[in-house]
Short mmCIF file of C-alpha atoms and ligand atoms in Angstrom, two decimals:
data_model
loop_
_atom_site.label_atom_id
_atom_site.label_comp_id
_atom_site.label_asym_id
_atom_site.label_seq_id
_atom_site.Cartn_x
_atom_site.Cartn_y
_atom_site.Cartn_z
CA MET A 7 3.23 -12.84 -19.69
CA GLY A 8 6.92 -11.92 -19.87
CA CYS A 9 8.24 -9.01 -17.90
CA ILE A 10 11.29 -6.87 -18.67
CA ASP A 11 12.35 -3.37 -17.67
CA HIS A 12 12.12 -0.73 -20.38
CA LYS A 13 15.66 0.02 -21.50
CA ASN A 14 14.89 3.49 -22.88
CA SER A 15 12.42 5.10 -20.50
CA PRO A 16 11.66 8.79 -20.92
CA THR A 17 13.29 11.00 -18.31
CA ALA A 18 11.37 11.92 -15.17
CA GLY A 19 10.19 15.49 -14.67
CA ASN A 20 11.81 18.01 -12.38
CA HIS A 21 11.71 17.56 -8.64
CA GLN A 22 8.94 19.76 -7.24
CA SER A 23 9.00 19.05 -3.53
CA GLY A 24 7.59 21.50 -1.05
CA SER A 25 9.71 22.55 1.87
CA ASP A 26 10.76 20.53 4.89
CA HIS A 27 7.90 18.34 6.11
CA ASN A 28 4.13 17.97 6.64
CA PRO A 29 3.43 19.06 10.25
CA PHE A 30 0.50 17.77 12.33
CA ASP A 31 -1.32 21.13 12.40
CA VAL A 32 -1.48 21.31 8.60
CA MET A 33 -2.65 17.74 7.95
CA GLN A 34 -6.24 18.12 9.12
CA PRO A 35 -8.79 16.14 7.04
CA ARG A 36 -11.89 17.97 5.80
CA ALA A 37 -15.37 16.94 6.97
CA PRO A 38 -17.34 14.53 4.74
CA LEU A 39 -20.52 15.67 2.94
CA LYS A 40 -23.84 14.04 3.82
CA THR A 41 -24.76 10.93 1.81
CA PRO A 42 -28.31 10.87 0.33
CA ALA A 43 -30.31 7.91 1.71
CA GLU A 44 -30.76 6.29 -1.73
CA ARG A 45 -26.99 6.00 -2.19
CA LYS A 46 -26.15 4.63 1.25
CA ASN A 47 -24.76 1.09 1.44
CA GLY A 48 -24.75 0.73 -2.36
CA ARG A 49 -28.56 0.66 -2.26
CA HIS A 50 -29.04 1.82 -5.87
CA VAL A 51 -26.53 -0.74 -7.22
CA LYS A 52 -28.36 -3.54 -5.41
CA ALA A 53 -31.82 -2.20 -6.40
CA ASN A 54 -30.92 -2.01 -10.09
CA ASP A 55 -29.19 -5.39 -9.81
CA ILE A 56 -27.45 -5.24 -13.19
CA PRO A 57 -25.78 -8.64 -13.76
CA PRO A 58 -22.03 -8.40 -14.34
CA GLN A 59 -20.68 -9.65 -17.65
CA GLY A 60 -17.04 -10.61 -17.25
CA VAL A 61 -14.47 -7.89 -16.64
CA TYR A 62 -15.83 -4.52 -15.47
CA LEU A 63 -13.65 -1.49 -16.22
CA PRO A 64 -14.44 1.39 -13.83
CA ASN A 65 -16.69 4.00 -15.45
CA ASN A 66 -18.50 6.55 -13.32
CA ASN A 67 -20.84 7.47 -16.18
CA ILE A 68 -22.73 4.19 -15.97
CA MET A 69 -24.33 2.24 -13.13
CA ALA A 70 -21.93 -0.37 -11.73
CA PRO A 71 -23.13 -3.97 -12.04
CA HIS A 72 -24.01 -5.92 -8.91
CA MET A 73 -20.65 -7.62 -8.20
CA LYS A 74 -19.43 -9.09 -4.97
CA SER A 75 -16.65 -11.23 -3.55
CA PRO A 76 -15.77 -14.03 -3.50
CA GLU A 77 -17.00 -14.45 -7.11
CA TYR A 78 -15.57 -11.05 -8.07
CA VAL A 79 -12.45 -9.22 -6.92
CA GLN A 80 -10.92 -5.96 -8.03
CA LEU A 81 -7.30 -5.77 -9.07
CA SER A 82 -4.86 -2.93 -9.58
CA THR A 83 -4.45 -1.40 -13.02
CA ALA A 84 -0.83 -2.65 -13.00
CA ALA A 85 -1.97 -6.22 -12.25
CA ALA A 86 -4.67 -6.01 -14.95
CA ILE A 87 -2.07 -4.87 -17.53
CA THR A 88 0.31 -7.63 -16.44
CA LEU A 89 -2.44 -10.27 -16.65
CA GLY A 90 -3.36 -9.05 -20.13
CA ILE A 91 -6.88 -8.06 -19.04
CA MET A 92 -6.23 -4.38 -19.85
CA GLY A 93 -4.00 -2.64 -22.37
CA GLY A 94 -1.59 0.09 -21.30
CA ARG A 95 2.01 0.89 -20.44
CA MET A 96 3.70 1.91 -17.22
CA TYR A 97 6.61 4.31 -17.07
CA GLY A 98 9.87 2.44 -16.46
CA CYS A 99 8.47 -1.09 -16.21
CA GLU A 100 6.27 -3.40 -18.23
CA CYS A 101 4.64 -5.28 -15.39
CA THR A 102 4.12 -5.53 -11.68
CA ARG A 103 5.53 -8.43 -9.67
CA CYS A 104 2.56 -8.50 -7.28
CA LEU A 105 -1.00 -9.50 -8.09
CA ASN A 106 -2.89 -7.15 -5.76
CA LEU A 107 -6.50 -8.18 -5.21
CA LEU A 108 -9.16 -6.23 -3.39
CA LEU A 109 -12.44 -7.61 -2.08
CA THR A 110 -15.48 -5.91 -3.60
CA TYR A 111 -19.12 -5.33 -2.59
CA PRO A 112 -21.81 -2.84 -3.63
CA GLU A 113 -21.74 -1.57 -0.02
CA GLY A 114 -18.00 -0.99 -0.30
CA CYS A 115 -15.73 -0.46 2.65
CA ARG A 116 -17.68 0.62 5.73
CA ALA A 117 -14.77 2.58 7.17
CA ASN A 118 -14.10 6.21 6.40
CA CYS A 119 -10.33 6.67 6.42
CA ALA A 120 -9.52 10.24 5.46
CA TYR A 121 -6.68 9.54 3.01
CA CYS A 122 -8.36 6.62 1.23
CA GLY A 123 -10.20 6.66 -2.08
CA LEU A 124 -12.34 3.70 -1.04
CA ALA A 125 -13.77 5.41 2.03
CA ARG A 126 -17.47 5.24 2.90
CA HIS A 127 -18.21 8.95 2.39
CA ARG A 128 -17.52 8.50 -1.33
CA GLU A 129 -20.79 6.58 -1.74
CA ALA A 130 -22.36 10.04 -2.07
CA ASP A 131 -20.96 10.43 -5.58
CA ARG A 132 -19.29 7.22 -6.77
CA ASP A 133 -20.17 3.52 -6.83
CA TYR A 134 -17.65 1.39 -4.99
CA ALA A 135 -16.37 -0.37 -8.12
CA ASP A 136 -15.60 3.03 -9.68
CA ARG A 137 -13.50 4.47 -6.88
CA ASN A 138 -9.83 5.27 -7.40
CA PHE A 139 -7.47 3.80 -4.81
CA ILE A 140 -3.76 4.62 -4.46
CA ARG A 141 -4.09 6.81 -7.56
CA VAL A 142 -5.39 4.17 -9.97
CA ASP A 143 -8.57 2.42 -11.10
CA TRP A 144 -9.28 -1.14 -9.95
CA PRO A 145 -11.10 -3.20 -12.61
CA ALA A 146 -13.42 -5.92 -11.29
CA VAL A 147 -12.75 -9.43 -12.60
CA PRO A 148 -14.21 -12.87 -11.86
CA MET A 149 -11.80 -14.62 -9.47
CA ALA A 150 -12.08 -17.84 -11.48
CA GLU A 151 -10.80 -16.03 -14.58
CA ILE A 152 -7.72 -14.73 -12.74
CA ILE A 153 -6.93 -18.17 -11.34
CA ASP A 154 -7.36 -19.78 -14.76
CA ILE A 155 -4.79 -17.42 -16.29
CA VAL A 156 -2.17 -17.78 -13.54
CA ALA A 157 -2.67 -21.52 -12.92
CA GLY A 158 -1.70 -22.23 -16.55
CA ASP A 159 1.99 -21.96 -15.64
CA PRO A 160 2.61 -20.44 -12.19
CA GLU A 161 6.41 -20.93 -12.37
CA ALA A 162 6.57 -18.82 -15.53
CA SER A 163 4.23 -16.13 -14.20
CA PRO A 164 5.62 -12.59 -13.92
CA PHE A 165 4.00 -12.45 -10.49
CA HIS A 166 6.31 -13.14 -7.56
CA ARG A 167 3.48 -12.80 -5.04
CA MET A 168 -0.27 -12.46 -4.70
CA CYS A 169 -1.88 -10.26 -2.05
CA ILE A 170 -5.48 -10.17 -0.82
CA SER A 171 -6.50 -6.76 0.55
CA MET A 172 -9.35 -6.96 3.00
CA ILE A 173 -11.73 -4.07 3.60
CA THR A 174 -14.12 -3.24 6.42
CA HIS A 175 -17.20 -5.30 5.58
CA PRO A 176 -19.11 -8.01 7.46
CA ARG A 177 -18.20 -10.61 4.80
CA SER A 178 -14.54 -9.67 4.56
CA GLU A 179 -13.08 -12.56 6.62
CA ASP A 180 -15.16 -15.39 5.10
CA ASP A 181 -14.57 -14.16 1.58
CA THR A 182 -10.84 -13.79 2.18
CA PHE A 183 -10.75 -17.44 3.27
CA THR A 184 -12.66 -18.48 0.15
CA VAL A 185 -10.48 -16.48 -2.26
CA LEU A 186 -7.33 -17.77 -0.54
CA LYS A 187 -8.50 -21.38 -0.68
CA GLN A 188 -9.52 -21.12 -4.32
CA TRP A 189 -6.02 -19.86 -5.07
CA THR A 190 -4.02 -22.38 -3.05
CA ASP A 191 -6.19 -25.27 -4.36
CA ARG A 192 -4.95 -24.53 -7.87
CA ILE A 193 -1.64 -22.67 -7.43
CA ASP A 194 1.27 -23.93 -5.33
CA PRO A 195 2.03 -21.25 -2.72
CA ASP A 196 5.73 -22.09 -3.13
CA ALA A 197 5.48 -20.97 -6.76
CA ILE A 198 3.58 -17.78 -5.95
CA PRO A 199 3.36 -17.03 -2.21
CA VAL A 200 0.35 -15.19 -0.81
CA SER A 201 0.20 -12.17 1.50
CA ILE A 202 -2.81 -10.96 3.45
CA LEU A 203 -3.30 -7.22 3.92
CA SER A 204 -5.66 -7.38 6.86
CA ASN A 205 -8.44 -5.29 8.27
CA PRO A 206 -8.07 -5.92 12.02
CA THR A 207 -11.27 -4.12 13.08
CA THR A 208 -13.47 -7.13 12.31
CA MET A 209 -10.86 -9.87 12.90
CA THR A 210 -10.10 -12.34 15.66
CA ARG A 211 -6.92 -14.27 16.45
CA ALA A 212 -8.63 -17.38 15.07
CA ASP A 213 -9.11 -15.57 11.75
CA VAL A 214 -5.38 -14.84 11.58
CA GLN A 215 -4.67 -18.52 12.26
CA ARG A 216 -7.13 -19.55 9.55
CA THR A 217 -5.30 -17.50 6.89
CA LYS A 218 -2.07 -19.24 7.88
CA ASP A 219 -3.71 -22.68 7.79
CA LEU A 220 -5.05 -21.96 4.31
CA GLY A 221 -1.54 -21.31 3.01
CA ALA A 222 -0.81 -17.59 3.37
CA ASP A 223 2.90 -16.76 3.71
CA ILE A 224 2.95 -13.21 5.14
CA PHE A 225 0.39 -11.30 7.18
CA THR A 226 0.42 -7.51 7.23
CA VAL A 227 -1.61 -4.96 9.13
CA ALA A 228 -2.52 -1.70 7.40
CA LEU A 229 -1.71 0.45 10.40
CA ASP A 230 -1.20 3.37 7.99
CA ALA A 231 -0.95 6.04 10.70
CA ALA A 232 2.34 6.24 12.61
CA THR A 233 0.98 7.53 15.92
CA PRO A 234 -2.25 7.05 17.92
CA GLU A 235 -3.11 10.75 17.41
CA VAL A 236 -2.75 10.59 13.62
CA PHE A 237 -4.62 7.26 13.62
CA ASP A 238 -7.61 8.66 15.56
CA ARG A 239 -7.78 11.76 13.42
CA THR A 240 -7.55 10.03 10.04
CA ARG A 241 -9.25 6.68 10.57
CA GLY A 242 -10.95 6.70 13.94
CA LYS A 243 -13.29 9.04 15.78
CA GLY A 244 -12.01 12.08 13.86
CA VAL A 245 -13.76 10.96 10.66
CA ARG A 246 -16.54 8.75 12.10
CA SER A 247 -14.60 5.63 11.19
CA PRO A 248 -14.63 2.47 13.35
CA HIS A 249 -10.91 1.72 13.67
CA LYS A 250 -8.94 1.63 16.92
CA TRP A 251 -5.17 1.76 17.32
CA SER A 252 -5.31 -0.83 20.12
CA LYS A 253 -7.19 -3.37 17.97
CA TYR A 254 -4.68 -2.98 15.15
CA TRP A 255 -1.84 -3.71 17.57
CA GLU A 256 -3.69 -6.69 19.03
CA ILE A 257 -3.94 -8.32 15.58
CA LEU A 258 -0.34 -7.36 14.78
CA GLN A 259 0.79 -9.22 17.91
CA ASP A 260 -1.36 -12.20 16.91
CA ALA A 261 0.31 -12.18 13.49
CA ARG A 262 3.75 -12.16 15.13
CA ASP A 263 2.84 -15.19 17.27
CA ILE A 264 1.21 -17.13 14.44
CA TYR A 265 3.35 -16.26 11.41
CA GLY A 266 6.71 -15.81 13.15
CA PRO A 267 9.77 -13.62 12.44
CA GLN A 268 10.05 -11.86 9.08
CA LYS A 269 6.57 -13.05 8.13
CA PHE A 270 4.49 -10.17 9.40
CA GLY A 271 4.56 -6.41 9.11
CA ALA A 272 2.71 -3.14 9.01
CA HIS A 273 1.91 -0.57 6.34
CA ILE A 274 2.76 3.00 7.29
CA ILE A 275 1.98 6.21 5.40
CA VAL A 276 4.64 8.89 5.85
CA GLY A 277 3.71 12.57 5.97
CA MET A 278 0.26 12.63 7.60
CA GLY A 279 1.41 14.76 10.53
CA GLU A 280 3.79 12.49 12.46
CA THR A 281 7.42 13.48 12.91
CA GLU A 282 10.30 11.62 11.28
CA PHE A 283 11.45 10.62 14.76
CA GLU A 284 8.03 9.12 15.55
CA VAL A 285 7.75 7.10 12.36
CA LEU A 286 11.31 5.77 12.65
CA ASN A 287 10.70 4.75 16.25
CA LEU A 288 7.73 2.75 14.98
CA VAL A 289 9.93 1.13 12.33
CA GLN A 290 12.39 0.17 15.08
CA GLU A 291 9.59 -1.24 17.24
CA LEU A 292 8.44 -3.44 14.35
CA VAL A 293 11.99 -4.67 13.72
CA ASP A 294 12.41 -5.42 17.44
CA LEU A 295 9.21 -7.50 17.27
CA GLY A 296 10.68 -9.42 14.31
CA GLY A 297 8.62 -7.78 11.56
CA HIS A 298 8.98 -5.27 8.74
CA SER A 299 7.54 -1.94 7.76
CA HIS A 300 6.08 -1.26 4.33
CA MET A 301 6.03 2.42 3.56
CA PHE A 302 3.89 4.71 1.47
CA CYS A 303 4.47 8.39 0.80
CA PHE A 304 1.31 10.37 1.54
CA PHE A 305 -0.38 11.52 -1.68
CA PRO A 306 -3.63 13.54 -1.69
CA GLU A 307 -5.93 10.95 -3.27
CA GLN A 308 -8.57 12.58 -5.45
CA GLY A 309 -12.00 12.48 -3.76
CA SER A 310 -10.57 11.62 -0.34
CA LEU A 311 -10.97 13.77 2.79
CA MET A 312 -7.31 14.77 2.49
CA ASP A 313 -7.29 15.66 -1.21
CA HIS A 314 -6.71 19.34 -0.40
CA LEU A 315 -3.49 18.68 1.54
CA PRO A 316 0.12 18.67 0.32
CA ALA A 317 1.87 15.47 -0.73
CA THR A 318 4.81 14.62 1.52
CA PRO A 319 7.76 16.81 0.52
CA ARG A 320 10.42 14.73 -1.17
CA ASP A 321 13.14 15.72 1.30
CA GLN A 322 11.10 14.43 4.26
CA TRP A 323 10.18 11.27 2.36
CA ARG A 324 13.74 10.50 1.23
CA ARG A 325 15.14 10.93 4.75
CA VAL A 326 12.55 8.53 6.17
CA GLN A 327 12.90 6.09 3.27
CA LEU A 328 16.68 5.89 3.73
CA ALA A 329 16.55 5.66 7.53
CA ARG A 330 13.83 3.00 7.39
CA TYR A 331 15.93 0.89 5.03
CA LEU A 332 18.94 1.15 7.37
CA ILE A 333 16.84 0.03 10.35
CA ASP A 334 14.90 -2.66 8.49
CA TYR A 335 17.75 -4.25 6.49
CA GLN A 336 21.15 -2.92 7.60
CA GLY A 337 21.05 -3.43 11.36
CA VAL A 338 21.29 0.28 12.19
CA ARG A 339 19.23 1.32 15.23
CA VAL A 340 17.15 4.46 15.58
CA GLU A 341 19.13 5.29 18.74
CA GLN A 342 22.27 5.70 16.58
CA MET A 343 20.53 8.33 14.43
CA SER A 344 20.23 12.02 15.25
CA PHE A 345 17.24 14.34 14.90
CA ASP A 346 16.62 18.10 15.17
CA ASP A 347 14.05 19.72 17.43
CA LEU A 348 11.30 19.19 14.81
CA GLY A 349 12.10 15.48 14.78
CA ARG A 350 13.80 15.58 11.36
CA VAL A 351 16.70 13.23 10.62
CA THR A 352 20.06 14.99 10.80
CA GLY A 353 22.31 11.93 11.00
CA TYR A 354 21.93 8.30 9.96
CA GLY A 355 24.28 6.77 12.50
CA ILE A 356 26.83 5.31 10.06
CA PRO A 357 29.96 6.71 8.38
CA GLN A 358 29.38 8.89 5.32
CA SER A 359 31.24 6.49 3.02
CA GLU A 360 29.02 3.58 4.07
CA LEU A 361 25.89 5.70 3.69
CA SER A 362 27.02 6.78 0.25
CA GLY A 363 27.37 3.14 -0.83
CA ILE A 364 23.86 2.30 0.35
CA ILE A 365 22.39 5.32 -1.46
CA GLU A 366 24.27 4.27 -4.59
CA GLU A 367 22.72 0.78 -4.47
CA GLY A 368 19.31 2.47 -4.80
CA ILE A 369 17.29 -0.31 -3.13
CA ALA A 370 16.33 1.96 -0.23
CA PHE A 371 14.30 4.12 -2.63
CA ARG A 372 12.36 1.33 -4.31
CA THR A 373 8.80 0.54 -3.28
CA SER A 374 8.81 -1.34 0.03
CA GLY A 375 6.61 -4.33 0.74
CA CYS A 376 6.58 -8.12 0.89
CA PRO A 377 9.57 -9.71 -0.86
CA GLY A 378 9.56 -11.35 -4.26
CA LYS A 379 12.00 -13.80 -5.83
CA PHE A 380 14.96 -11.47 -6.38
CA GLN A 381 16.15 -10.81 -2.81
CA ASP A 382 14.67 -10.14 0.64
CA ASP A 383 14.97 -6.37 0.49
CA ILE A 384 13.40 -6.04 -2.97
CA SER A 385 9.64 -5.97 -2.76
CA ALA A 386 7.44 -7.97 -5.11
CA CYS A 387 4.77 -5.40 -4.37
CA ASP A 388 6.06 -2.55 -6.52
CA ARG A 389 2.75 -0.59 -6.75
CA PRO A 390 3.75 1.48 -9.79
CA TYR A 391 2.94 5.14 -9.10
CA GLY A 392 0.64 4.34 -6.20
CA ASP A 393 2.12 7.16 -4.12
CA SER A 394 3.29 9.68 -6.72
CA PRO A 395 3.09 10.59 -10.39
CA PRO A 396 5.90 9.31 -12.65
CA SER A 397 7.11 12.91 -13.02
CA ASP A 398 8.10 13.11 -9.34
CA ILE A 399 8.57 9.53 -8.16
CA ALA A 400 8.32 8.80 -4.44
CA SER A 401 8.63 4.98 -4.40
CA TYR A 402 10.56 3.66 -7.40
CA PRO A 403 8.83 0.63 -8.94
CA PHE A 404 12.07 -0.17 -10.75
CA GLN A 405 15.78 -0.09 -9.89
CA PRO A 406 16.73 3.63 -9.83
CA LYS A 407 19.22 4.50 -12.54
CA LYS A 408 22.13 6.94 -12.31
CA LYS A 409 20.03 9.97 -13.17
CA ASP A 410 17.41 8.90 -10.59
CA LEU A 411 20.12 8.56 -7.95
CA ARG A 412 21.46 12.04 -8.72
CA LYS A 413 17.95 13.39 -8.18
CA ILE A 414 17.53 11.38 -4.97
CA ARG A 415 20.81 12.77 -3.62
CA ARG A 416 19.66 16.31 -4.36
CA GLN A 417 16.40 15.57 -2.53
CA LEU A 418 18.37 14.19 0.42
CA GLU A 419 20.70 17.15 0.23
CA ILE A 420 23.66 14.78 0.21
CA PRO A 421 26.32 15.87 -2.33
CA VAL A 422 26.46 14.02 -5.63
CA ARG A 423 29.50 11.72 -5.76
CA VAL A 424 31.59 12.27 -8.88
CA GLU A 425 32.44 8.86 -10.38
S1 SF4 B 512 -10.33 0.38 5.99
FE1 SF4 B 512 -8.82 0.38 4.33
S2 SF4 B 512 -10.06 0.34 2.45
FE2 SF4 B 512 -11.45 0.95 4.11
S3 SF4 B 512 -11.43 3.22 4.09
FE3 SF4 B 512 -9.86 2.53 5.57
S4 SF4 B 512 -7.92 2.46 4.37
FE4 SF4 B 512 -9.66 2.50 2.89
#
């Protein structure tokens, strides 16, 4: 399970950003279609009760087997390739550094978030195990099989981190504890630390404590929306989904108390209708609390309630990506930055020469998330092409090269420095 960067990757396609930014008025989710009674809650999967036989590769042309956590989990295509469970290649890199796991049930996630491929309304046309999520398929694999592979030699594993993603389901907490315990019983968390991507809606403070006691290293909250208005519209009342902004913040505060500085954070999707000023204020708030922000560029996930909407224009995304990196890792404060009357970044609050050096390092434009073994500001969770196609990369899952940096500078509208 070695892992090296491709030395001769094909060149990326042309930049095709839209203009400016995604305003609130445009980013309205569509209404879900009605789900036939026989497909609600994974009823047909449970009624047919087909026993799983090892690894299940998503295939919407056949009935999904009856699989559920904690015996089964789903994992990202990148993690499956890295583990050797699936064949395939990824543009620019041969592996992922994060083993992303997702709890799985025939009933699926009971929430209905508008941007998400796993959302409840999709039960109308797709079994849970067959749903695309952050642009890729998630094969289902017995948890014991994953542990057996990694436990063979954790120190030599390409994975720098493992992450359990919870979903909205009545069994989500208990099964997270079981999966976490199974892992830490066999694999030293110092060799491969564990992150929890939580679902606060069904959680208590005691649940957060339990994950810590069982050996988790970092606790993150998938806040996703940057403002209460965007939150309500995309994952609350607006789409008949159960989530509440206040509950997410309650669990985030619990995570801060229990996990401590630098060991908690929030996921934020950029370009769902918030302004750049609003999202960067949130980044600052998280830093002031002692945490980090992990950012995703909005992409219209196929089959989601926002699949008709534009991806975040690259200029908006690059401005936020760069400013977030300055706030999160370079000690710059949002108050030092300047914004226009639409809330767009017009100044980063540091001298041009310093800014140029940070752009040139390229780390600001890599995927953001929980750290791996290289350095604190390089995420283990590289999510290859989870928020863009390889032809128009939003979050770079590898260190951007010179040609990538030239493209990034054009997207930022900052002149290319002649070496
Ligand atoms: S709770 Fe998470 S997994 Fe469930 S629909 Fe919302 S974003 Fe998707």
